[in-house]
Amino acid sequence: RLGIAEYLHSTLGDRFAPPQILKDKVARGELGRKSGKGFFDWTE
């Protein structure tokens, strides 16, 4: 999803810049179900 947000930002301008929290989570490897963590805890 970050890739999509970055594409929209580069194409449509600053209004579509990805949120910093999304960038931070991707940088930490918190990719949702794929990694077991993200905005939710998927370890259970």
GROMACS .gro file of C-alpha atoms in nm:
model
   44
    1ARG     CA    1   0.000   0.000   0.000
    2LEU     CA    2   0.290   0.234   0.060
    3GLY     CA    3   0.395   0.194  -0.302
    4ILE     CA    4   0.049   0.297  -0.416
    5ALA     CA    5   0.051   0.599  -0.185
    6GLU     CA    6   0.394   0.703  -0.310
    7TYR     CA    7   0.280   0.672  -0.671
    8LEU     CA    8  -0.028   0.886  -0.603
    9HIS     CA    9   0.190   1.143  -0.429
   10SER     CA   10   0.433   1.166  -0.721
   11THR     CA   11   0.149   1.182  -0.974
   12LEU     CA   12  -0.111   1.396  -0.799
   13GLY     CA   13   0.091   1.610  -0.558
   14ASP     CA   14   0.137   1.673  -0.188
   15ARG     CA   15  -0.229   1.628  -0.102
   16PHE     CA   16  -0.177   1.256  -0.158
   17ALA     CA   17   0.146   1.216   0.042
   18PRO     CA   18   0.155   0.891   0.241
   19PRO     CA   19   0.111   0.936   0.618
   20GLN     CA   20   0.431   0.918   0.823
   21ILE     CA   21   0.287   0.641   1.042
   22LEU     CA   22   0.252   0.420   0.732
   23LYS     CA   23   0.613   0.486   0.632
   24ASP     CA   24   0.730   0.410   0.988
   25LYS     CA   25   0.541   0.080   1.007
   26VAL     CA   26   0.677  -0.037   0.671
   27ALA     CA   27   1.031   0.061   0.776
   28ARG     CA   28   0.992  -0.150   1.093
   29GLY     CA   29   0.860  -0.445   0.893
   30GLU     CA   30   0.511  -0.418   1.041
   31LEU     CA   31   0.323  -0.528   0.730
   32GLY     CA   32  -0.003  -0.653   0.879
   33ARG     CA   33  -0.100  -1.018   0.846
   34LYS     CA   34   0.209  -1.089   0.640
   35SER     CA   35   0.436  -1.010   0.937
   36GLY     CA   36   0.193  -1.062   1.226
   37LYS     CA   37   0.201  -0.694   1.322
   38GLY     CA   38   0.083  -0.365   1.180
   39PHE     CA   39  -0.207  -0.148   1.288
   40PHE     CA   40  -0.343  -0.467   1.449
   41ASP     CA   41  -0.164  -0.753   1.627
   42TRP     CA   42  -0.217  -1.068   1.418
   43THR     CA   43  -0.018  -1.307   1.642
   44GLU     CA   44  -0.321  -1.475   1.801
   0.00000   0.00000   0.00000
